[in-house]
mmCIF file of C-alpha atoms and ligand atoms in Angstrom:
data_model
loop_
_atom_site.group_PDB
_atom_site.id
_atom_site.type_symbol
_atom_site.label_atom_id
_atom_site.label_comp_id
_atom_site.label_asym_id
_atom_site.label_seq_id
_atom_site.Cartn_x
_atom_site.Cartn_y
_atom_site.Cartn_z
ATOM 1 C CA MET A 245 -49.161 32.165 11.342
ATOM 2 C CA SER A 246 -48.842 28.697 9.869
ATOM 3 C CA GLU A 247 -47.320 25.900 11.951
ATOM 4 C CA THR A 248 -45.393 24.454 9.069
ATOM 5 C CA SER A 249 -41.995 25.681 7.981
ATOM 6 C CA PRO A 250 -40.488 25.646 4.491
ATOM 7 C CA LYS A 251 -39.338 22.218 3.377
ATOM 8 C CA LEU A 252 -35.560 22.035 3.365
ATOM 9 C CA ARG A 253 -33.433 19.337 1.769
ATOM 10 C CA ALA A 254 -32.856 16.430 4.135
ATOM 11 C CA GLU A 255 -29.177 16.399 3.092
ATOM 12 C CA LEU A 256 -28.676 19.542 5.155
ATOM 13 C CA ASP A 257 -29.481 17.749 8.428
ATOM 14 C CA GLY A 258 -26.442 17.260 10.606
ATOM 15 C CA ILE A 259 -23.991 19.162 8.420
ATOM 16 C CA PRO A 260 -21.041 20.139 10.578
ATOM 17 C CA THR A 261 -20.667 23.899 10.700
ATOM 18 C CA TYR A 262 -17.397 25.332 9.423
ATOM 19 C CA LYS A 263 -15.461 26.604 12.419
ATOM 20 C CA PRO A 264 -13.483 29.689 11.504
ATOM 21 C CA GLY A 265 -10.217 30.144 13.377
ATOM 22 C CA LYS A 266 -10.884 32.047 16.562
ATOM 23 C CA PRO A 267 -10.007 35.734 16.299
ATOM 24 C CA ALA A 268 -7.404 37.197 18.610
ATOM 25 C CA ALA A 269 -9.288 38.784 21.519
ATOM 26 C CA ALA A 270 -9.780 42.521 21.073
ATOM 27 C CA GLY A 271 -8.974 44.807 23.949
ATOM 28 C CA GLY A 272 -7.336 42.113 26.068
ATOM 29 C CA PRO A 273 -3.613 41.438 26.432
ATOM 30 C CA VAL A 274 -1.656 41.170 23.154
ATOM 31 C CA ALA A 275 -2.895 38.148 21.252
ATOM 32 C CA TYR A 276 -1.732 36.797 17.920
ATOM 33 C CA LYS A 277 -4.090 34.912 15.638
ATOM 34 C CA LEU A 278 -2.425 31.674 14.588
ATOM 35 C CA SER A 279 -5.692 29.882 13.947
ATOM 36 C CA SER A 280 -6.612 30.379 10.264
ATOM 37 C CA ASN A 281 -3.408 29.913 8.261
ATOM 38 C CA GLU A 282 -3.530 33.537 7.198
ATOM 39 C CA ASN A 283 -0.540 35.493 6.018
ATOM 40 C CA PRO A 284 0.647 37.710 8.885
ATOM 41 C CA TYR A 285 2.038 40.394 6.553
ATOM 42 C CA PRO A 286 -0.256 43.348 5.810
ATOM 43 C CA PRO A 287 -1.127 44.063 2.152
ATOM 44 C CA LEU A 288 1.691 45.400 -0.034
ATOM 45 C CA PRO A 289 1.276 49.165 -0.626
ATOM 46 C CA GLY A 290 0.856 48.659 -4.381
ATOM 47 C CA VAL A 291 -1.830 46.014 -3.890
ATOM 48 C CA LEU A 292 -3.650 48.209 -1.411
ATOM 49 C CA GLU A 293 -3.536 51.119 -3.883
ATOM 50 C CA SER A 294 -5.079 49.030 -6.648
ATOM 51 C CA VAL A 295 -7.898 47.997 -4.316
ATOM 52 C CA MET A 296 -8.503 51.587 -3.208
ATOM 53 C CA ALA A 297 -8.683 52.686 -6.822
ATOM 54 C CA ALA A 298 -11.182 49.931 -7.635
ATOM 55 C CA ALA A 299 -13.248 50.901 -4.596
ATOM 56 C CA GLY A 300 -14.131 54.174 -6.328
ATOM 57 C CA SER A 301 -16.481 52.317 -8.658
ATOM 58 C CA PHE A 302 -18.059 49.626 -6.547
ATOM 59 C CA ASN A 303 -21.491 50.932 -7.466
ATOM 60 C CA ARG A 304 -20.821 48.920 -10.658
ATOM 61 C CA TYR A 305 -20.765 45.141 -11.014
ATOM 62 C CA PRO A 306 -17.340 43.610 -11.504
ATOM 63 C CA ASP A 307 -16.125 42.153 -14.803
ATOM 64 C CA MET A 308 -18.088 38.910 -14.689
ATOM 65 C CA MET A 309 -15.553 36.954 -16.753
ATOM 66 C CA CYS A 310 -12.540 38.288 -14.757
ATOM 67 C CA THR A 311 -10.977 38.906 -18.168
ATOM 68 C CA ALA A 312 -7.804 40.706 -17.099
ATOM 69 C CA LEU A 313 -7.118 38.297 -14.232
ATOM 70 C CA MET A 314 -7.758 35.251 -16.431
ATOM 71 C CA ASN A 315 -5.299 36.586 -19.040
ATOM 72 C CA GLU A 316 -2.722 37.233 -16.351
ATOM 73 C CA LEU A 317 -3.166 33.704 -14.928
ATOM 74 C CA ALA A 318 -3.004 32.123 -18.379
ATOM 75 C CA ASP A 319 0.378 33.805 -18.960
ATOM 76 C CA ARG A 320 1.687 33.007 -15.514
ATOM 77 C CA PHE A 321 0.853 29.281 -15.706
ATOM 78 C CA GLY A 322 1.181 28.711 -19.427
ATOM 79 C CA VAL A 323 -2.387 27.436 -19.827
ATOM 80 C CA PRO A 324 -5.199 28.483 -22.171
ATOM 81 C CA VAL A 325 -7.789 30.874 -20.726
ATOM 82 C CA SER A 326 -10.407 28.211 -21.488
ATOM 83 C CA HIS A 327 -8.751 25.970 -18.874
ATOM 84 C CA LEU A 328 -9.202 28.517 -16.091
ATOM 85 C CA SER A 329 -12.046 29.402 -13.795
ATOM 86 C CA THR A 330 -12.037 31.846 -10.898
ATOM 87 C CA GLY A 331 -14.269 31.773 -7.846
ATOM 88 C CA THR A 332 -14.970 33.145 -4.396
ATOM 89 C CA GLY A 333 -11.884 31.598 -2.855
ATOM 90 C CA SER A 334 -10.813 28.120 -3.830
ATOM 91 C CA VAL A 335 -13.448 26.781 -1.437
ATOM 92 C CA GLY A 336 -16.028 28.448 -3.649
ATOM 93 C CA VAL A 337 -14.513 26.704 -6.666
ATOM 94 C CA ALA A 338 -14.437 23.370 -4.783
ATOM 95 C CA GLN A 339 -18.139 23.731 -4.050
ATOM 96 C CA GLN A 340 -18.776 24.343 -7.768
ATOM 97 C CA LEU A 341 -16.796 21.198 -8.599
ATOM 98 C CA LEU A 342 -19.151 19.191 -6.396
ATOM 99 C CA GLN A 343 -22.189 20.834 -7.960
ATOM 100 C CA ALA A 344 -20.788 19.963 -11.352
ATOM 101 C CA THR A 345 -19.967 16.318 -10.609
ATOM 102 C CA SER A 346 -21.831 14.885 -7.641
ATOM 103 C CA GLY A 347 -25.282 14.419 -6.197
ATOM 104 C CA PRO A 348 -27.311 11.915 -4.162
ATOM 105 C CA GLY A 349 -25.988 8.374 -4.619
ATOM 106 C CA ASP A 350 -22.533 9.528 -5.660
ATOM 107 C CA GLU A 351 -19.383 9.180 -3.585
ATOM 108 C CA VAL A 352 -16.628 11.666 -2.867
ATOM 109 C CA ILE A 353 -13.339 10.352 -1.494
ATOM 110 C CA TYR A 354 -10.901 12.354 0.601
ATOM 111 C CA ALA A 355 -8.367 11.737 3.327
ATOM 112 C CA TRP A 356 -9.309 12.310 6.935
ATOM 113 C CA ARG A 357 -8.404 14.334 8.774
ATOM 114 C CA SER A 358 -8.111 16.852 6.012
ATOM 115 C CA PHE A 359 -9.625 20.217 5.119
ATOM 116 C CA GLU A 360 -12.809 20.702 7.103
ATOM 117 C CA ALA A 361 -14.685 22.199 4.158
ATOM 118 C CA TYR A 362 -14.688 18.843 2.285
ATOM 119 C CA PRO A 363 -17.322 17.068 4.415
ATOM 120 C CA ILE A 364 -19.503 20.176 4.434
ATOM 121 C CA ILE A 365 -19.567 20.861 0.713
ATOM 122 C CA THR A 366 -19.911 17.134 -0.041
ATOM 123 C CA GLN A 367 -22.938 16.822 2.199
ATOM 124 C CA VAL A 368 -24.522 19.972 0.743
ATOM 125 C CA SER A 369 -24.235 18.402 -2.719
ATOM 126 C CA GLY A 370 -26.159 15.360 -1.488
ATOM 127 C CA ALA A 371 -23.260 13.015 -2.244
ATOM 128 C CA THR A 372 -21.750 10.636 0.302
ATOM 129 C CA SER A 373 -18.351 11.261 1.899
ATOM 130 C CA VAL A 374 -15.881 8.390 1.885
ATOM 131 C CA GLN A 375 -13.186 9.349 4.378
ATOM 132 C CA VAL A 376 -9.916 7.431 4.182
ATOM 133 C CA PRO A 377 -7.799 7.704 7.355
ATOM 134 C CA LEU A 378 -4.334 9.242 7.109
ATOM 135 C CA THR A 379 -1.415 6.884 7.686
ATOM 136 C CA PRO A 380 0.130 6.770 11.173
ATOM 137 C CA GLY A 381 2.662 9.275 9.790
ATOM 138 C CA GLU A 382 -0.273 11.702 9.112
ATOM 139 C CA VAL A 383 0.085 11.374 5.312
ATOM 140 C CA HIS A 384 -2.584 10.633 2.663
ATOM 141 C CA ASP A 385 -2.927 6.867 2.255
ATOM 142 C CA LEU A 386 -3.163 6.954 -1.531
ATOM 143 C CA ASP A 387 -3.294 3.169 -1.922
ATOM 144 C CA ALA A 388 -6.267 2.970 0.425
ATOM 145 C CA MET A 389 -7.884 5.909 -1.377
ATOM 146 C CA ALA A 390 -7.520 4.136 -4.725
ATOM 147 C CA ASP A 391 -8.928 0.948 -3.148
ATOM 148 C CA ALA A 392 -11.959 2.976 -1.999
ATOM 149 C CA ILE A 393 -12.975 3.879 -5.571
ATOM 150 C CA THR A 394 -16.293 2.346 -6.674
ATOM 151 C CA ASP A 395 -18.638 2.788 -9.635
ATOM 152 C CA ARG A 396 -20.240 5.597 -7.653
ATOM 153 C CA THR A 397 -17.079 7.629 -7.101
ATOM 154 C CA ARG A 398 -17.288 10.991 -8.863
ATOM 155 C CA LEU A 399 -14.624 13.131 -7.228
ATOM 156 C CA ILE A 400 -11.477 12.645 -5.119
ATOM 157 C CA PHE A 401 -9.775 15.431 -3.185
ATOM 158 C CA VAL A 402 -6.016 15.233 -2.640
ATOM 159 C CA CYS A 403 -4.955 18.059 -0.332
ATOM 160 C CA ASN A 404 -1.243 18.620 -0.942
ATOM 161 C CA PRO A 405 0.141 19.725 1.491
ATOM 162 C CA ASN A 406 -2.614 18.452 3.728
ATOM 163 C CA ASN A 407 -4.495 20.818 5.995
ATOM 164 C CA PRO A 408 -4.175 20.452 9.035
ATOM 165 C CA THR A 409 -1.140 18.139 9.145
ATOM 166 C CA GLY A 410 1.140 19.941 6.649
ATOM 167 C CA THR A 411 2.278 16.616 5.202
ATOM 168 C CA VAL A 412 2.783 16.016 1.475
ATOM 169 C CA VAL A 413 2.447 13.287 -1.112
ATOM 170 C CA ARG A 414 5.369 13.010 -3.498
ATOM 171 C CA ARG A 415 5.651 12.638 -7.268
ATOM 172 C CA ALA A 416 6.036 8.862 -7.657
ATOM 173 C CA GLU A 417 3.229 7.914 -5.267
ATOM 174 C CA LEU A 418 0.883 10.567 -6.649
ATOM 175 C CA GLU A 419 1.483 9.472 -10.243
ATOM 176 C CA ARG A 420 0.976 5.838 -9.285
ATOM 177 C CA PHE A 421 -2.314 6.838 -7.651
ATOM 178 C CA LEU A 422 -3.464 8.881 -10.659
ATOM 179 C CA ASP A 423 -2.700 5.920 -12.902
ATOM 180 C CA ARG A 424 -5.160 3.860 -10.857
ATOM 181 C CA VAL A 425 -8.040 6.388 -10.993
ATOM 182 C CA PRO A 426 -10.532 5.793 -13.841
ATOM 183 C CA GLY A 427 -10.639 8.592 -16.384
ATOM 184 C CA ASP A 428 -14.259 9.448 -15.557
ATOM 185 C CA VAL A 429 -13.461 10.276 -11.914
ATOM 186 C CA LEU A 430 -12.306 13.853 -11.245
ATOM 187 C CA VAL A 431 -9.192 14.195 -9.082
ATOM 188 C CA VAL A 432 -8.951 17.611 -7.424
ATOM 189 C CA LEU A 433 -5.446 18.545 -6.339
ATOM 190 C CA ASP A 434 -6.030 21.174 -3.673
ATOM 191 C CA GLU A 435 -2.796 23.150 -3.617
ATOM 192 C CA ALA A 436 -3.770 26.042 -1.335
ATOM 193 C CA TYR A 437 -0.258 26.022 0.177
ATOM 194 C CA ARG A 438 1.742 25.248 -2.973
ATOM 195 C CA GLU A 439 4.027 28.300 -2.631
ATOM 196 C CA PHE A 440 5.273 27.116 0.790
ATOM 197 C CA ILE A 441 6.593 23.779 -0.518
ATOM 198 C CA ARG A 442 10.378 23.387 -0.495
ATOM 199 C CA ASP A 443 10.551 19.609 -0.973
ATOM 200 C CA THR A 444 11.423 19.221 -4.667
ATOM 201 C CA SER A 445 9.972 15.714 -4.827
ATOM 202 C CA VAL A 446 6.470 17.165 -4.455
ATOM 203 C CA PRO A 447 5.044 17.571 -7.957
ATOM 204 C CA ASP A 448 3.436 20.763 -9.199
ATOM 205 C CA GLY A 449 -0.191 19.879 -9.909
ATOM 206 C CA VAL A 450 -0.158 22.136 -12.949
ATOM 207 C CA GLU A 451 2.415 19.822 -14.554
ATOM 208 C CA LEU A 452 0.326 16.739 -13.720
ATOM 209 C CA TYR A 453 -2.853 18.285 -15.104
ATOM 210 C CA ARG A 454 -1.339 18.841 -18.546
ATOM 211 C CA GLU A 455 -1.304 15.143 -19.440
ATOM 212 C CA ARG A 456 -4.382 14.139 -17.465
ATOM 213 C CA PRO A 457 -7.864 15.363 -18.455
ATOM 214 C CA ASN A 458 -9.371 14.145 -15.165
ATOM 215 C CA VAL A 459 -7.084 16.261 -12.960
ATOM 216 C CA CYS A 460 -8.140 19.691 -11.700
ATOM 217 C CA VAL A 461 -5.807 21.946 -9.713
ATOM 218 C CA LEU A 462 -7.119 24.383 -7.110
ATOM 219 C CA ARG A 463 -5.069 27.421 -6.128
ATOM 220 C CA THR A 464 -5.865 30.427 -3.990
ATOM 221 C CA PHE A 465 -4.749 33.987 -3.371
ATOM 222 C CA SER A 466 -5.697 33.638 0.312
ATOM 223 C CA LYS A 467 -2.520 32.213 1.787
ATOM 224 C CA ALA A 468 0.836 32.997 0.138
ATOM 225 C CA TYR A 469 -0.529 36.102 -1.586
ATOM 226 C CA GLY A 470 -2.211 37.439 1.541
ATOM 227 C CA LEU A 471 -5.675 38.164 0.087
ATOM 228 C CA ALA A 472 -7.781 35.965 2.402
ATOM 229 C CA GLY A 473 -10.273 38.740 3.087
ATOM 230 C CA LEU A 474 -10.965 39.394 -0.596
ATOM 231 C CA ARG A 475 -12.082 35.855 -1.561
ATOM 232 C CA VAL A 476 -10.461 34.869 -4.821
ATOM 233 C CA GLY A 477 -9.190 31.505 -5.946
ATOM 234 C CA PHE A 478 -9.098 29.579 -9.196
ATOM 235 C CA ALA A 479 -9.035 26.202 -10.870
ATOM 236 C CA ILE A 480 -6.933 24.921 -13.741
ATOM 237 C CA ALA A 481 -8.631 22.074 -15.572
ATOM 238 C CA HIS A 482 -9.281 20.739 -19.041
ATOM 239 C CA GLU A 483 -12.121 22.073 -21.152
ATOM 240 C CA PRO A 484 -15.211 20.131 -20.033
ATOM 241 C CA VAL A 485 -14.405 20.624 -16.348
ATOM 242 C CA ALA A 486 -13.438 24.295 -16.675
ATOM 243 C CA ALA A 487 -16.595 24.896 -18.725
ATOM 244 C CA ALA A 488 -18.706 23.204 -16.029
ATOM 245 C CA LEU A 489 -17.139 25.557 -13.496
ATOM 246 C CA ARG A 490 -18.142 28.552 -15.531
ATOM 247 C CA LYS A 491 -21.723 27.202 -15.633
ATOM 248 C CA THR A 492 -21.921 26.731 -11.866
ATOM 249 C CA ALA A 493 -20.336 30.058 -10.942
ATOM 250 C CA VAL A 494 -22.276 32.614 -8.926
ATOM 251 C CA PRO A 495 -22.615 35.524 -11.370
ATOM 252 C CA PHE A 496 -20.209 38.342 -10.432
ATOM 253 C CA GLY A 497 -18.896 36.277 -7.509
ATOM 254 C CA VAL A 498 -15.386 37.722 -7.594
ATOM 255 C CA SER A 499 -15.453 41.421 -6.742
ATOM 256 C CA GLN A 500 -13.519 43.976 -8.774
ATOM 257 C CA LEU A 501 -11.480 44.709 -5.639
ATOM 258 C CA ALA A 502 -10.440 41.069 -5.496
ATOM 259 C CA GLN A 503 -9.695 40.946 -9.228
ATOM 260 C CA GLU A 504 -7.476 44.035 -9.089
ATOM 261 C CA ALA A 505 -5.709 42.797 -5.955
ATOM 262 C CA ALA A 506 -5.042 39.416 -7.554
ATOM 263 C CA ILE A 507 -3.603 41.031 -10.691
ATOM 264 C CA THR A 508 -1.306 43.397 -8.782
ATOM 265 C CA SER A 509 -0.265 40.504 -6.537
ATOM 266 C CA LEU A 510 0.761 38.386 -9.523
ATOM 267 C CA ARG A 511 2.812 41.333 -10.761
ATOM 268 C CA ALA A 512 4.408 41.722 -7.317
ATOM 269 C CA GLU A 513 5.051 38.004 -7.038
ATOM 270 C CA ASP A 514 8.786 38.338 -6.332
ATOM 271 C CA GLU A 515 8.141 40.480 -3.301
ATOM 272 C CA LEU A 516 5.296 38.284 -2.063
ATOM 273 C CA LEU A 517 7.299 35.102 -2.528
ATOM 274 C CA GLY A 518 10.108 36.766 -0.556
ATOM 275 C CA ARG A 519 7.671 37.000 2.340
ATOM 276 C CA VAL A 520 6.769 33.351 1.837
ATOM 277 C CA GLY A 521 10.493 32.555 2.073
ATOM 278 C CA ALA A 522 10.693 34.350 5.413
ATOM 279 C CA LEU A 523 7.686 32.371 6.671
ATOM 280 C CA VAL A 524 9.321 29.138 5.510
ATOM 281 C CA CYS A 525 12.405 30.042 7.612
ATOM 282 C CA GLU A 526 10.146 30.656 10.580
ATOM 283 C CA ARG A 527 8.445 27.311 9.913
ATOM 284 C CA THR A 528 11.811 25.582 10.211
ATOM 285 C CA ARG A 529 12.582 27.464 13.398
ATOM 286 C CA VAL A 530 9.202 26.603 14.962
ATOM 287 C CA ALA A 531 9.254 22.932 13.952
ATOM 288 C CA GLU A 532 12.827 22.462 15.152
ATOM 289 C CA GLY A 533 12.094 24.389 18.333
ATOM 290 C CA LEU A 534 9.175 22.105 19.097
ATOM 291 C CA ARG A 535 11.208 18.981 18.347
ATOM 292 C CA SER A 536 13.980 20.141 20.638
ATOM 293 C CA GLN A 537 11.348 20.539 23.369
ATOM 294 C CA GLY A 538 10.473 16.869 22.793
ATOM 295 C CA TRP A 539 7.339 17.182 20.621
ATOM 296 C CA THR A 540 6.620 14.959 17.657
ATOM 297 C CA VAL A 541 5.992 17.263 14.673
ATOM 298 C CA PRO A 542 5.086 15.768 11.287
ATOM 299 C CA GLU A 543 7.225 17.246 8.519
ATOM 300 C CA THR A 544 5.283 20.244 7.245
ATOM 301 C CA GLN A 545 5.471 21.897 3.831
ATOM 302 C CA ALA A 546 2.730 24.435 4.602
ATOM 303 C CA ASN A 547 2.477 27.582 6.739
ATOM 304 C CA PHE A 548 1.432 25.674 9.845
ATOM 305 C CA VAL A 549 2.473 22.842 12.140
ATOM 306 C CA TRP A 550 0.384 20.005 13.554
ATOM 307 C CA LEU A 551 0.604 18.575 17.033
ATOM 308 C CA ARG A 552 -1.399 15.433 17.735
ATOM 309 C CA LEU A 553 -2.441 16.063 21.319
ATOM 310 C CA GLY A 554 -5.432 13.727 21.567
ATOM 311 C CA ASP A 555 -7.431 14.393 24.706
ATOM 312 C CA ARG A 556 -5.083 17.220 25.774
ATOM 313 C CA THR A 557 -5.961 19.252 22.669
ATOM 314 C CA VAL A 558 -8.338 21.765 24.211
ATOM 315 C CA GLU A 559 -6.203 22.189 27.321
ATOM 316 C CA PHE A 560 -3.180 22.960 25.144
ATOM 317 C CA ALA A 561 -5.121 25.448 23.013
ATOM 318 C CA THR A 562 -6.348 27.211 26.131
ATOM 319 C CA ALA A 563 -2.796 27.432 27.503
ATOM 320 C CA CYS A 564 -1.564 28.963 24.222
ATOM 321 C CA GLU A 565 -4.393 31.445 24.198
ATOM 322 C CA GLN A 566 -3.684 32.504 27.779
ATOM 323 C CA ALA A 567 -0.077 33.069 26.715
ATOM 324 C CA GLY A 568 -1.227 35.281 23.823
ATOM 325 C CA ALA A 569 -1.298 32.932 20.806
ATOM 326 C CA VAL A 570 -4.675 31.776 19.483
ATOM 327 C CA VAL A 571 -4.304 28.361 17.800
ATOM 328 C CA ARG A 572 -6.786 26.007 16.114
ATOM 329 C CA PRO A 573 -7.845 22.991 18.184
ATOM 330 C CA PHE A 574 -9.543 19.962 16.607
ATOM 331 C CA SER A 575 -11.036 18.576 19.781
ATOM 332 C CA GLY A 576 -9.780 15.115 20.726
ATOM 333 C CA GLU A 577 -7.314 15.082 17.827
ATOM 334 C CA GLY A 578 -4.757 17.824 17.733
ATOM 335 C CA VAL A 579 -3.837 21.449 17.288
ATOM 336 C CA ARG A 580 -2.901 23.282 14.111
ATOM 337 C CA VAL A 581 -0.707 26.311 14.598
ATOM 338 C CA THR A 582 -0.164 28.834 11.818
ATOM 339 C CA ILE A 583 3.336 30.215 11.345
ATOM 340 C CA GLY A 584 3.016 33.908 12.122
ATOM 341 C CA GLU A 585 5.327 36.815 12.749
ATOM 342 C CA PRO A 586 8.466 35.945 14.783
ATOM 343 C CA GLU A 587 7.063 37.497 18.003
ATOM 344 C CA ALA A 588 3.932 35.376 17.701
ATOM 345 C CA ASN A 589 5.953 32.230 17.037
ATOM 346 C CA ASP A 590 8.116 32.990 20.083
ATOM 347 C CA ILE A 591 5.042 33.274 22.287
ATOM 348 C CA PHE A 592 3.712 29.987 20.936
ATOM 349 C CA LEU A 593 7.046 28.159 21.397
ATOM 350 C CA LYS A 594 7.270 29.392 24.962
ATOM 351 C CA ALA A 595 3.706 28.276 25.703
ATOM 352 C CA ALA A 596 4.374 24.840 24.189
ATOM 353 C CA ASP A 597 7.509 24.490 26.294
ATOM 354 C CA SER A 598 5.776 25.371 29.561
ATOM 355 C CA PHE A 599 2.898 23.029 28.712
ATOM 356 C CA ARG A 600 5.321 20.128 28.351
ATOM 357 C CA LYS A 601 7.249 20.997 31.494
ATOM 358 C CA ASP A 602 4.095 21.390 33.592
ATOM 359 C CA ARG A 603 2.818 17.932 32.729
HETATM 360 C C1 LIG B 800 -7.271 27.825 3.054
HETATM 361 C C2 LIG B 800 -7.560 26.667 2.192
HETATM 362 C C3 LIG B 800 -8.204 26.818 0.975
HETATM 363 C C4 LIG B 800 -8.474 28.157 0.392
HETATM 364 O O1 LIG B 800 -9.480 28.827 0.861
HETATM 365 P P1 LIG B 800 -10.016 30.105 0.078
HETATM 366 O O2 LIG B 800 -11.452 29.805 -0.091
HETATM 367 O O3 LIG B 800 -9.307 30.218 -1.218
HETATM 368 O O4 LIG B 800 -9.724 31.222 0.995
HETATM 369 C C5 LIG B 800 -8.440 25.724 0.176
HETATM 370 N N1 LIG B 800 -8.041 24.518 0.559
HETATM 371 C C6 LIG B 800 -7.394 24.326 1.709
HETATM 372 C C7 LIG B 800 -6.935 22.978 2.055
HETATM 373 C C8 LIG B 800 -7.151 25.385 2.563
HETATM 374 O O5 LIG B 800 -6.527 25.173 3.712
#
């Protein structure tokens, strides 16, 4: 056997591994998974039926162009099919955006802390991450992000609402920022939690994209629509960008099961958005409950809350887990807690209360 091993790209050295939210322990005491921002509701019967029907022919490849889903999305958002591209979750589409725009020597700007996939997919592309700290209020510092633009900047992520803090950027500040970004730099508005927003001063990225050829909107079926396990998301962008996404797509990346589920979900949107409404009520209850216990909770417009616990982060996460609620610690920084079913939220609130009282 040879001593040498295959040469791998140096860019891969030191890439942080994506940490999936910890699963709720099987077999142990009741545990709720509040660690991955999933939708706690099981699939709607009609959506499940469409997936079961599609399962009967998974010996065949799916429709590579996702024709029916693309038509459905074009109608739903009032955009041409040529401005759409689907992918294996919106993270898959984000990775394609990097492939399409950035490589060694290029810079990618995003807020930090933000979505943990950004540093990973940026590093895989060979480009350099430029991380701009959130403001003390845990919000994107858009002025600082605009100041960070150089001749090498190719792509900027704006995560709205931001994962893991839940905070938003509003219309006036976002438009002012977009006005400062050169037209040859792609701005990606990652709106994975769009459906949970109730603050009317937060703009809909799809409206911003219409007038701005350098804006791309990312949406997903994973969160509000409850299809996280099926991996389907999409981008809305003007022609050259959407066409580049089609070029970088993994052939047949979106399964027929996912396509059918996405279509039936769009048709059952009223019912699904009703569930989102119930989660938004729970979000208010959890955030207010925490505040009344004395916690500082940044205003969240997503399906999770953020507690900046600093060096008590891991201890807090362990206490929640022992109480039966698995949360997502970011060691040394804070804990992100997904809004789940009311019983799960009750367990979490109780654990947070005892943690405060014990210390
Ligand atoms: C969950 C999430 C996504 C979507 O992930 P999928 O790949 O579509 O499941 C994208 N962006 C952010 C910020 C997220 O939190």
